[in-house]
Short mmCIF file of N, CA and C in Angstrom, two decimals:
data_model
loop_
_atom_site.label_atom_id
_atom_site.label_comp_id
_atom_site.label_asym_id
_atom_site.label_seq_id
_atom_site.Cartn_x
_atom_site.Cartn_y
_atom_site.Cartn_z
N MET A 211 10.68 11.82 11.97
CA MET A 211 9.27 12.17 11.99
C MET A 211 8.42 11.03 11.45
N ARG A 212 8.77 10.46 10.32
CA ARG A 212 7.99 9.37 9.76
C ARG A 212 7.93 8.18 10.70
N GLU A 213 9.07 7.84 11.30
CA GLU A 213 9.06 6.69 12.18
C GLU A 213 8.18 6.94 13.39
N GLY A 214 8.14 8.17 13.88
CA GLY A 214 7.24 8.49 14.99
C GLY A 214 5.79 8.32 14.61
N TRP A 215 5.42 8.77 13.44
CA TRP A 215 4.05 8.62 12.96
C TRP A 215 3.71 7.14 12.80
N LEU A 216 4.61 6.38 12.19
CA LEU A 216 4.37 4.95 11.99
C LEU A 216 4.25 4.22 13.31
N SER A 217 5.08 4.56 14.27
CA SER A 217 5.02 3.86 15.55
C SER A 217 3.71 4.15 16.28
N ARG A 218 3.18 5.35 16.13
CA ARG A 218 1.90 5.69 16.74
C ARG A 218 0.73 5.01 16.05
N HIS A 219 0.92 4.55 14.83
CA HIS A 219 -0.16 3.95 14.06
C HIS A 219 0.09 2.47 13.77
N GLY A 220 0.77 1.80 14.68
CA GLY A 220 0.94 0.36 14.57
C GLY A 220 2.24 -0.08 13.94
N GLY A 221 3.06 0.84 13.49
CA GLY A 221 4.34 0.49 12.92
C GLY A 221 4.25 0.08 11.46
N PRO A 222 5.41 -0.03 10.81
CA PRO A 222 5.44 -0.36 9.39
C PRO A 222 4.76 -1.68 9.06
N ARG A 223 4.90 -2.68 9.93
CA ARG A 223 4.31 -3.99 9.66
C ARG A 223 2.77 -3.90 9.60
N ALA A 224 2.18 -3.13 10.52
CA ALA A 224 0.72 -2.98 10.52
C ALA A 224 0.25 -2.24 9.28
N LYS A 225 0.95 -1.18 8.91
CA LYS A 225 0.56 -0.42 7.73
C LYS A 225 0.79 -1.23 6.47
N GLU A 226 1.82 -2.05 6.47
CA GLU A 226 2.08 -2.90 5.31
C GLU A 226 0.92 -3.85 5.08
N GLY A 227 0.37 -4.42 6.14
CA GLY A 227 -0.78 -5.31 6.02
C GLY A 227 -1.99 -4.57 5.43
N HIS A 228 -2.17 -3.35 5.87
CA HIS A 228 -3.26 -2.52 5.34
C HIS A 228 -3.08 -2.30 3.84
N HIS A 229 -1.86 -1.99 3.42
CA HIS A 229 -1.57 -1.76 2.01
C HIS A 229 -1.75 -3.05 1.20
N ARG A 230 -1.31 -4.17 1.76
CA ARG A 230 -1.47 -5.45 1.06
C ARG A 230 -2.95 -5.78 0.86
N GLY A 231 -3.78 -5.43 1.83
CA GLY A 231 -5.22 -5.63 1.69
C GLY A 231 -5.79 -4.80 0.55
N ALA A 232 -5.31 -3.57 0.42
CA ALA A 232 -5.77 -2.71 -0.68
C ALA A 232 -5.35 -3.29 -2.02
N VAL A 233 -4.13 -3.82 -2.10
CA VAL A 233 -3.67 -4.44 -3.34
C VAL A 233 -4.54 -5.64 -3.67
N SER A 234 -4.86 -6.45 -2.68
CA SER A 234 -5.70 -7.63 -2.89
C SER A 234 -7.09 -7.23 -3.41
N MET A 235 -7.69 -6.23 -2.78
CA MET A 235 -9.02 -5.79 -3.22
C MET A 235 -8.97 -5.22 -4.63
N ALA A 236 -7.95 -4.43 -4.93
CA ALA A 236 -7.84 -3.83 -6.26
C ALA A 236 -7.61 -4.90 -7.32
N THR A 237 -6.87 -5.94 -6.96
CA THR A 237 -6.63 -7.04 -7.89
C THR A 237 -7.92 -7.78 -8.21
N ASP A 238 -8.81 -7.84 -7.23
CA ASP A 238 -10.09 -8.52 -7.41
C ASP A 238 -11.14 -7.66 -8.11
N ALA A 239 -10.83 -6.40 -8.36
CA ALA A 239 -11.80 -5.49 -8.99
C ALA A 239 -12.17 -6.00 -10.38
N PRO A 240 -13.42 -5.80 -10.77
CA PRO A 240 -13.85 -6.24 -12.10
C PRO A 240 -13.00 -5.62 -13.20
N SER A 241 -12.71 -6.41 -14.19
CA SER A 241 -11.95 -5.90 -15.33
C SER A 241 -12.55 -6.48 -16.60
N GLY A 242 -11.77 -6.57 -17.63
CA GLY A 242 -12.28 -7.13 -18.87
C GLY A 242 -12.93 -6.10 -19.76
N GLY A 243 -12.63 -4.81 -19.52
CA GLY A 243 -13.14 -3.77 -20.38
C GLY A 243 -14.56 -3.32 -20.09
N ARG A 244 -15.19 -3.88 -19.07
CA ARG A 244 -16.57 -3.48 -18.77
C ARG A 244 -16.64 -2.06 -18.24
N ASP A 245 -15.72 -1.70 -17.39
CA ASP A 245 -15.70 -0.35 -16.84
C ASP A 245 -14.25 0.10 -16.77
N THR A 246 -13.84 0.89 -17.74
CA THR A 246 -12.44 1.29 -17.82
C THR A 246 -12.02 2.15 -16.63
N LEU A 247 -12.94 2.95 -16.08
CA LEU A 247 -12.59 3.78 -14.93
C LEU A 247 -12.23 2.92 -13.73
N VAL A 248 -13.00 1.86 -13.49
CA VAL A 248 -12.71 0.96 -12.38
C VAL A 248 -11.36 0.28 -12.60
N SER A 249 -11.11 -0.18 -13.81
CA SER A 249 -9.84 -0.83 -14.12
C SER A 249 -8.66 0.11 -13.93
N GLU A 250 -8.79 1.34 -14.39
CA GLU A 250 -7.72 2.33 -14.23
C GLU A 250 -7.46 2.63 -12.76
N MET A 251 -8.53 2.79 -11.99
CA MET A 251 -8.38 3.09 -10.58
C MET A 251 -7.73 1.90 -9.86
N ALA A 252 -8.15 0.69 -10.18
CA ALA A 252 -7.57 -0.49 -9.55
C ALA A 252 -6.08 -0.58 -9.87
N ASN A 253 -5.71 -0.32 -11.10
CA ASN A 253 -4.29 -0.34 -11.47
C ASN A 253 -3.50 0.71 -10.70
N ASP A 254 -4.07 1.90 -10.53
CA ASP A 254 -3.42 2.96 -9.76
C ASP A 254 -3.23 2.54 -8.30
N VAL A 255 -4.26 1.94 -7.73
CA VAL A 255 -4.18 1.48 -6.33
C VAL A 255 -3.06 0.46 -6.18
N VAL A 256 -3.00 -0.51 -7.09
CA VAL A 256 -1.95 -1.53 -7.02
C VAL A 256 -0.58 -0.88 -7.09
N ALA A 257 -0.39 0.04 -8.03
CA ALA A 257 0.93 0.68 -8.18
C ALA A 257 1.30 1.50 -6.95
N GLN A 258 0.38 2.32 -6.45
CA GLN A 258 0.68 3.20 -5.32
C GLN A 258 0.90 2.41 -4.03
N GLN A 259 0.03 1.44 -3.77
CA GLN A 259 0.16 0.68 -2.53
C GLN A 259 1.38 -0.23 -2.56
N SER A 260 1.71 -0.76 -3.73
CA SER A 260 2.91 -1.59 -3.85
C SER A 260 4.16 -0.76 -3.57
N ALA A 261 4.17 0.47 -4.05
CA ALA A 261 5.29 1.37 -3.77
C ALA A 261 5.39 1.64 -2.27
N GLY A 262 4.25 1.84 -1.63
CA GLY A 262 4.24 2.06 -0.18
C GLY A 262 4.75 0.85 0.59
N ILE A 263 4.40 -0.34 0.13
CA ILE A 263 4.88 -1.57 0.76
C ILE A 263 6.41 -1.62 0.66
N GLY A 264 6.94 -1.28 -0.49
CA GLY A 264 8.39 -1.28 -0.67
C GLY A 264 9.08 -0.30 0.27
N ARG A 265 8.49 0.88 0.44
CA ARG A 265 9.08 1.87 1.36
C ARG A 265 9.06 1.35 2.80
N MET A 266 7.97 0.72 3.20
CA MET A 266 7.88 0.20 4.57
C MET A 266 8.85 -0.95 4.79
N GLU A 267 9.03 -1.80 3.78
CA GLU A 267 10.00 -2.88 3.90
C GLU A 267 11.40 -2.31 4.09
N ARG A 268 11.70 -1.22 3.39
CA ARG A 268 13.01 -0.59 3.55
C ARG A 268 13.17 0.03 4.93
N LEU A 269 12.09 0.54 5.51
CA LEU A 269 12.16 1.10 6.86
C LEU A 269 12.48 0.01 7.88
N ARG A 270 11.95 -1.17 7.66
CA ARG A 270 12.18 -2.28 8.60
C ARG A 270 13.54 -2.94 8.41
N ALA A 271 14.18 -2.73 7.27
CA ALA A 271 15.45 -3.39 6.99
C ALA A 271 16.53 -2.91 7.96
N PRO A 272 17.39 -3.83 8.37
CA PRO A 272 18.50 -3.42 9.24
C PRO A 272 19.38 -2.38 8.54
N ARG A 273 19.86 -1.46 9.31
CA ARG A 273 20.69 -0.39 8.73
C ARG A 273 22.12 -0.57 9.11
#
């Protein structure tokens, strides 16, 4: 089921690029204690999207 969904939406490689873009934007988010909510959210995005990237890399790995 997951592979069918991924193939209809550009495949794991396309979604991985989307996730990497989110990580890049979150990494560029303002920090330095000015807005703790923004920093917390950016950290959450990095963690969640990085986990998604790992799952997609495993889907592409030869079995």
